[in-house]
Short mmCIF file of C-alpha atoms in Angstrom, two decimals:
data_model
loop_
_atom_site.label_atom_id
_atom_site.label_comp_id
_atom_site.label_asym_id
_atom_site.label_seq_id
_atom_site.Cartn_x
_atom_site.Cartn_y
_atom_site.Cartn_z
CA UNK P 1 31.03 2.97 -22.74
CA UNK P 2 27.75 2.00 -24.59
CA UNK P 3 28.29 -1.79 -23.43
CA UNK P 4 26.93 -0.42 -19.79
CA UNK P 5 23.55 0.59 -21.64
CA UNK P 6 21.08 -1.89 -20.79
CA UNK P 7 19.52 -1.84 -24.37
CA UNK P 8 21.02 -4.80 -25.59
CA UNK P 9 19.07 -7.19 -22.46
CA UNK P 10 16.20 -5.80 -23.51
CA UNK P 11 16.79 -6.08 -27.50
CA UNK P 12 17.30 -10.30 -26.17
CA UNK P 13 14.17 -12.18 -26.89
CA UNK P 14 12.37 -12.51 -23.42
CA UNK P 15 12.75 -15.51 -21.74
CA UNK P 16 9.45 -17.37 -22.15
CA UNK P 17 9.14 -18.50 -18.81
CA UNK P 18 5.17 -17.96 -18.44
CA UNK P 19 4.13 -18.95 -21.84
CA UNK P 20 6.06 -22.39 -20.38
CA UNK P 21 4.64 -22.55 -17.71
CA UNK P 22 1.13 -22.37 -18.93
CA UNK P 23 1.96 -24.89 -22.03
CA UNK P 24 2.82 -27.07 -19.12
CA UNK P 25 -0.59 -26.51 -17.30
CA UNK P 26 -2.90 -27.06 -20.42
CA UNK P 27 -0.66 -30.32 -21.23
CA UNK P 28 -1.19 -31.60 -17.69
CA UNK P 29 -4.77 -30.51 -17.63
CA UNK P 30 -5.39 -32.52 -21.23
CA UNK P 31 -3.19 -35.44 -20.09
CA UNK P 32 -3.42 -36.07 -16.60
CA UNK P 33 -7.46 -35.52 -15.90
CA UNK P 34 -7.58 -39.06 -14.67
CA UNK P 35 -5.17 -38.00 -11.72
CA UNK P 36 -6.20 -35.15 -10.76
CA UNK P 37 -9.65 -36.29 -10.09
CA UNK P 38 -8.41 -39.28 -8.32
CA UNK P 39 -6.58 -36.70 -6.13
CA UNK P 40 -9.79 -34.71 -5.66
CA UNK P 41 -11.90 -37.92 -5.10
CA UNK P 42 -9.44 -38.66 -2.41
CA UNK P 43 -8.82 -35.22 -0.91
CA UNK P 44 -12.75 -34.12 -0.33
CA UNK P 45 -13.26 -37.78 1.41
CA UNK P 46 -10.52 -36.63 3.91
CA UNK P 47 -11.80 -33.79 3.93
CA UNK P 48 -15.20 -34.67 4.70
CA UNK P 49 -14.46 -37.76 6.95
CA UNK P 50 -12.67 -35.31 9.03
CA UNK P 51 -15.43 -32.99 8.83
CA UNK P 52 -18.06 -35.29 10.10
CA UNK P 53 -16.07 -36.47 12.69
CA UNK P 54 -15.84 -32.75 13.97
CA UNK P 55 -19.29 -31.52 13.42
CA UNK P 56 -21.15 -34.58 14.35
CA UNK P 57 -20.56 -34.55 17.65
CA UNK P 58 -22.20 -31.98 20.47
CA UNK P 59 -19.05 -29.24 20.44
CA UNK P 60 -18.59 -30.16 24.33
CA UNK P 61 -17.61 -34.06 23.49
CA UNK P 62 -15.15 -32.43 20.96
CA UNK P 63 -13.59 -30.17 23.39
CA UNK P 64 -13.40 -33.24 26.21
CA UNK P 65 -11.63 -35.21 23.19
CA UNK P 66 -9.11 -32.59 23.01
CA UNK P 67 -8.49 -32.32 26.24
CA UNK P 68 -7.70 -35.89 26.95
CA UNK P 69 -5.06 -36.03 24.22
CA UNK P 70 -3.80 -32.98 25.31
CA UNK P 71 -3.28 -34.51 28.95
CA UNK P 72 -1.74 -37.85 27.29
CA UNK P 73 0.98 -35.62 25.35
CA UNK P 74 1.66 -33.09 28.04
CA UNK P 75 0.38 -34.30 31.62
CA UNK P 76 0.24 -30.88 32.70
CA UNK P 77 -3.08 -29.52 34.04
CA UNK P 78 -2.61 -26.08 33.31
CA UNK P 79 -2.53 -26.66 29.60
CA UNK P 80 -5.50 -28.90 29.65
CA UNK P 81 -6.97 -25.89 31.11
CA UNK P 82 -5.31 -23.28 28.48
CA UNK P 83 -6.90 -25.57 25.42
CA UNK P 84 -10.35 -25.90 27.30
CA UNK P 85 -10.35 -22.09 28.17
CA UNK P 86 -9.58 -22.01 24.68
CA UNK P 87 -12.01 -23.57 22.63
CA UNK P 88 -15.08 -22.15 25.14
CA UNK P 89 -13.64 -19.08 24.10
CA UNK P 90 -14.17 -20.24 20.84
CA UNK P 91 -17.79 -20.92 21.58
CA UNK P 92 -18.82 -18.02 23.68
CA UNK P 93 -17.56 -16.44 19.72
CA UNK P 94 -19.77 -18.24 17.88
CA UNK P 95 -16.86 -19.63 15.93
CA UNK P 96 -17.00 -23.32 16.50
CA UNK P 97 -18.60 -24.56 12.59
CA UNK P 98 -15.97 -21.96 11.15
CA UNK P 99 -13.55 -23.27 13.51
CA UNK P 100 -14.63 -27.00 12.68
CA UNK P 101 -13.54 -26.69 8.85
CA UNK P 102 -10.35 -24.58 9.47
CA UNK P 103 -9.33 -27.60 11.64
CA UNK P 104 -10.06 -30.10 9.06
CA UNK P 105 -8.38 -27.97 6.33
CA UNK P 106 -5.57 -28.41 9.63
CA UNK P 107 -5.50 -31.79 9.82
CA UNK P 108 -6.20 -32.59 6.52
CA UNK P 109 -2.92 -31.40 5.55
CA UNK P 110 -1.00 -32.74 8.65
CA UNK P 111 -2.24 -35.85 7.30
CA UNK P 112 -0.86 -35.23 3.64
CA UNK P 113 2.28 -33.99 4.94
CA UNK P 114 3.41 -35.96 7.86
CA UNK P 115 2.49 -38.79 5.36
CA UNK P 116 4.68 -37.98 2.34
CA UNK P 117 7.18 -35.39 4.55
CA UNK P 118 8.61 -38.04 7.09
CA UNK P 119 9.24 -40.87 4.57
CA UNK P 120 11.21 -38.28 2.30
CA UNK P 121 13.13 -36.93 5.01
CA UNK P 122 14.27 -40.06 5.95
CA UNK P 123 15.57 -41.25 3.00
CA UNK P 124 17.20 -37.45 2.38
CA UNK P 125 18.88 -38.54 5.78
CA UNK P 126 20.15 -41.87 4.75
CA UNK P 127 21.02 -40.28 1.10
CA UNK P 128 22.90 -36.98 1.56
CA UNK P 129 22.99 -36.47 -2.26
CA UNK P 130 19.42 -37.02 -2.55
CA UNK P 131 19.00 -34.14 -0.04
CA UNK P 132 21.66 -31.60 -1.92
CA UNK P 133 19.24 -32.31 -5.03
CA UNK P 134 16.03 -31.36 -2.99
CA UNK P 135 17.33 -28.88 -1.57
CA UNK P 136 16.51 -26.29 -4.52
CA UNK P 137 13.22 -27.43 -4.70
CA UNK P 138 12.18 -27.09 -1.29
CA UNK P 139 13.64 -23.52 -1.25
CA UNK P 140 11.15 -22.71 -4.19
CA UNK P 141 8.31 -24.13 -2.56
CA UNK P 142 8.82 -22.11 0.51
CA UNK P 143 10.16 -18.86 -0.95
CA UNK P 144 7.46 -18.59 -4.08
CA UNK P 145 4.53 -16.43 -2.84
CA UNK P 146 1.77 -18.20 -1.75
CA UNK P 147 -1.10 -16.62 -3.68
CA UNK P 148 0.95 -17.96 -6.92
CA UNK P 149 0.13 -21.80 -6.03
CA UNK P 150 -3.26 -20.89 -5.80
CA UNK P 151 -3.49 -20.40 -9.49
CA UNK P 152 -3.21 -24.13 -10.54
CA UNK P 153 -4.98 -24.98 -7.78
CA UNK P 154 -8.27 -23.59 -9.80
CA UNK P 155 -7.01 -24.51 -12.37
CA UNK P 156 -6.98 -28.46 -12.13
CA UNK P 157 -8.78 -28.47 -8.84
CA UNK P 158 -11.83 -25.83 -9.57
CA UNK P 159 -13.07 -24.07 -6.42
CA UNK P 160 -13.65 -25.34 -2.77
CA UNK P 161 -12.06 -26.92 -0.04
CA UNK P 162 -9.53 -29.35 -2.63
CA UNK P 163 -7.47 -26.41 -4.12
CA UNK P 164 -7.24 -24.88 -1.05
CA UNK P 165 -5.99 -28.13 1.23
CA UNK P 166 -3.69 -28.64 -2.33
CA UNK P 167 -2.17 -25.25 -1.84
CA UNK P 168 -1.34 -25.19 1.16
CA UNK P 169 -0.22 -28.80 1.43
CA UNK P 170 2.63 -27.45 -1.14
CA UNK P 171 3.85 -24.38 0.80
CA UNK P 172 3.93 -26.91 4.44
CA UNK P 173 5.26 -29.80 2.99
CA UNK P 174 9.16 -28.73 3.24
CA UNK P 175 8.65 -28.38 6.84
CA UNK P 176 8.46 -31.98 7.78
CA UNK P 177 11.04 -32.90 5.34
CA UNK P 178 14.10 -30.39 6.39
CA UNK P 179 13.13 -31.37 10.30
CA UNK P 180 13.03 -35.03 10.16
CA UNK P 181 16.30 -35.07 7.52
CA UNK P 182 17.72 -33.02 10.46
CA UNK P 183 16.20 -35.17 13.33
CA UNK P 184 17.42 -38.45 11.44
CA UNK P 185 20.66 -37.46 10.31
CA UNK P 186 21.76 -35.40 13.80
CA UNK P 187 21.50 -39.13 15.51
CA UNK P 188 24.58 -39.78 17.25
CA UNK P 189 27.12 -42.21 15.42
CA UNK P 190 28.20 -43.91 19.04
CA UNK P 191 24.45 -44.72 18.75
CA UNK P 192 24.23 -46.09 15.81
CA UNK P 193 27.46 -48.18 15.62
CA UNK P 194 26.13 -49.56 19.26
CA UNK P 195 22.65 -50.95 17.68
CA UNK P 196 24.52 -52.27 14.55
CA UNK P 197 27.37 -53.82 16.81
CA UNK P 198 24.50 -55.50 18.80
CA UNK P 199 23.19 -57.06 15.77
CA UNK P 200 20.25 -54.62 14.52
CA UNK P 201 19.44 -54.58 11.29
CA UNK P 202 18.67 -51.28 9.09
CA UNK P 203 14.71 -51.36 9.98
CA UNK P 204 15.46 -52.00 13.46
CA UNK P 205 17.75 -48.99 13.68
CA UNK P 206 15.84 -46.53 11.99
CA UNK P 207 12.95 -47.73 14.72
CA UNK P 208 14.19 -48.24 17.88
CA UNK P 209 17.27 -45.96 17.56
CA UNK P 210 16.75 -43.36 14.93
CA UNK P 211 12.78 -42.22 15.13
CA UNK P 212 13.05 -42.46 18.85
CA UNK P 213 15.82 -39.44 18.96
CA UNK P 214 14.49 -37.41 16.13
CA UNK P 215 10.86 -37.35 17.58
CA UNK P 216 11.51 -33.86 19.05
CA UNK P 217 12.31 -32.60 15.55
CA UNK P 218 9.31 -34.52 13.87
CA UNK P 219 6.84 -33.34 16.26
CA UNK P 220 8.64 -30.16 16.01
CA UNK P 221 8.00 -30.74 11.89
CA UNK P 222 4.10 -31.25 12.77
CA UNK P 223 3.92 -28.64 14.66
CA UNK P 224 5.18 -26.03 12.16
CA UNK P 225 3.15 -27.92 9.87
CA UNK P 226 0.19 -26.97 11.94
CA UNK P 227 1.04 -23.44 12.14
CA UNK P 228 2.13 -23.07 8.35
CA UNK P 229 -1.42 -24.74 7.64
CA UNK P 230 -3.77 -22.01 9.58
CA UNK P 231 -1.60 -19.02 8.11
CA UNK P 232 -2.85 -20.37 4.79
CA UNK P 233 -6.78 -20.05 6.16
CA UNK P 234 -6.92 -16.82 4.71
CA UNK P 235 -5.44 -17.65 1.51
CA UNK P 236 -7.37 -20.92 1.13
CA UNK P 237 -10.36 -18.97 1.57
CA UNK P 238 -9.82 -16.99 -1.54
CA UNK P 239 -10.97 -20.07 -3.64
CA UNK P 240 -13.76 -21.08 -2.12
CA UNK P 241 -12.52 -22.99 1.27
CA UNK P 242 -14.77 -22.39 4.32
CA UNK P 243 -13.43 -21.54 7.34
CA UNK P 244 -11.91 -18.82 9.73
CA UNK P 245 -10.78 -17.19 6.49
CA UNK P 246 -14.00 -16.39 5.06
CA UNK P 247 -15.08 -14.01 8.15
CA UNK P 248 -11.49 -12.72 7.44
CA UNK P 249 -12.03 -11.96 4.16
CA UNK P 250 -15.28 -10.56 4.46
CA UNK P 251 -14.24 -8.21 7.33
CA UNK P 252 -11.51 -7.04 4.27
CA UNK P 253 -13.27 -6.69 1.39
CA UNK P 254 -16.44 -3.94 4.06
CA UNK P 255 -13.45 -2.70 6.06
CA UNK P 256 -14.95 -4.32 9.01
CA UNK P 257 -12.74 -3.66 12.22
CA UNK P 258 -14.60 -5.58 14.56
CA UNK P 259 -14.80 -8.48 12.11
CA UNK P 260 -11.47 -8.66 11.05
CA UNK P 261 -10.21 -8.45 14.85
CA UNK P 262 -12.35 -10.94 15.89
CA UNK P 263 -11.76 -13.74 13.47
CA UNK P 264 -8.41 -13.00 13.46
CA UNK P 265 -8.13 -13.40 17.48
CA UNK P 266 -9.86 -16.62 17.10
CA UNK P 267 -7.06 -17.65 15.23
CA UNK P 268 -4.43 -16.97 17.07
CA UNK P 269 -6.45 -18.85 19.96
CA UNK P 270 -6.43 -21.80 17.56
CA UNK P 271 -3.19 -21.84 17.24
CA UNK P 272 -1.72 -21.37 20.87
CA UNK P 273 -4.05 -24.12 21.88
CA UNK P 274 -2.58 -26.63 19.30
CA UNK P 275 0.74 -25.18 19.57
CA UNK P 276 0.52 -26.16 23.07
CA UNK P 277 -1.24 -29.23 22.08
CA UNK P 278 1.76 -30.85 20.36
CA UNK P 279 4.93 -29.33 22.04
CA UNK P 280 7.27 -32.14 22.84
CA UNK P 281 10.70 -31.22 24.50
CA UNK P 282 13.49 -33.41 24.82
CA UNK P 283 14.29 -34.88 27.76
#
């Protein structure tokens, strides 16, 4: 019975999976310098763009700003009132600068990822073998701890706001994919074969029949994006990004109660008010 030992797995050379890994990284960080600071160049001008546009402003003008698009999407008073409530609750805090750059590390990667994550879920909709090859990948992305894509992050990126947007544009980004595949691909074949039978070409299907049905499930792809994006504050604030994570972090490292509870709630407020922001249900 001495093949049920376990000695000969261990007597197998070990599979070098992090000595690969890391040959990789110090090959792409000799190679592919050029990129990654065109990345960076391009990430901190969202990033501060975004910032600006946030900070500049008196807080109040901000707030009416959000409250108008709120009452475009929703047309319901009550949650104009729940995001105003909101972000003077915010205020009263003394949270709105912190609150500024978590929403621009927010947006910033609703940006990245609504802008690569809808055009690859369509064509994983239109190409059902493209999507059985993804599928792997996106698994990975979502299921490898977070903390681990933080690592080449600093790495290529140094420290700051960059490897922090970077990270956590990499954990979101299979949310927008998987929903708009689903949105695209769950489109009714009656409607389809109607628009082609009328005389609609492939563009003019995907736009007038396709995106129009799936928009629950892309907005429904934002929103998670959202939310995915502010449970990362914490994390991102581990390399350097500002934010609501810093306070966090800082309330961790004294064993701060009050500090830790308070931050915290003001996240949570962030992210009912957005979350109620950007809810679209189908009619």
């Amino acid at each position: 019975m001495s093949w049920l030992s376990l000695d000969w797995v261990s007597s197998v050379p070990k599979i070098p999976v992090g000595r690969t890994a890391k040959l990789g990284f110090d090959w792409l960080k000799a190679h592919g310098t050029w990129l990654f600071d065109g990345l960076s160049n391009a990430m901190e001008t969202l990033i501060d763009t975004i910032l600006w546009v946030l900070q500049s402003p008196h807080p109040l003008v901000i707030i009416a700003v959000f409250v108008a698009v709120t009452w475009v999407l929703q047309r319901s008073w009550k949650t104009c009132a729940l995001v105003f409530l909101g972000f003077l609750f915010i205020l009263n805090q003394g949270y709105w600068k912190a609150t500024t750059e978590s929403l621009t590390l927010v947006l910033s990667a609703c940006v990245v990822c609504m802008g690569v994550g809808v055009p690859i879920g369509i064509a994983a909709a239109h190409r059902p073998r493209l999507y059985r090859a993804m599928a792997p990948v996106l698994d990975l992305m979502q299921t490898l701890p977070t903390f681990v894509y933080l690592i080449p992050a600093i790495v290529f990126f140094g420290i700051g706001m960059v490897p922090g947007l970077i990270a956590t544009v990499i954990f979101v980004l299979p949310a927008p994919i998987r929903l708009t595949q689903l949105g695209i691909a769950s489109t009714p074949t009656a409607l389809t074969e109607a628009a082609t039978a009328f005389g609609a070409t492939p563009s003019q299907r995907l736009w007038k029949v396709e995106l129009p049905y799936a928009l629950p499930q892309i907005m429904a792809g934002l929103n998670q994006t959202i939310m995915l994006s502010l449970s990362m504050v914490v994390i991102a604030a581990l390399v350097g990004a500002n934010g609501l994570g810093v306070p966090v972090v800082r309330a961790l490292n004294s064993v701060n109660a009050a500090l830790g509870f308070e931050s915290g709630f003001v996240i949570v407020v962030v992210a009912i008010v957005l979350d109620r922001m950007l809810r679209v249900e189908r009619k």
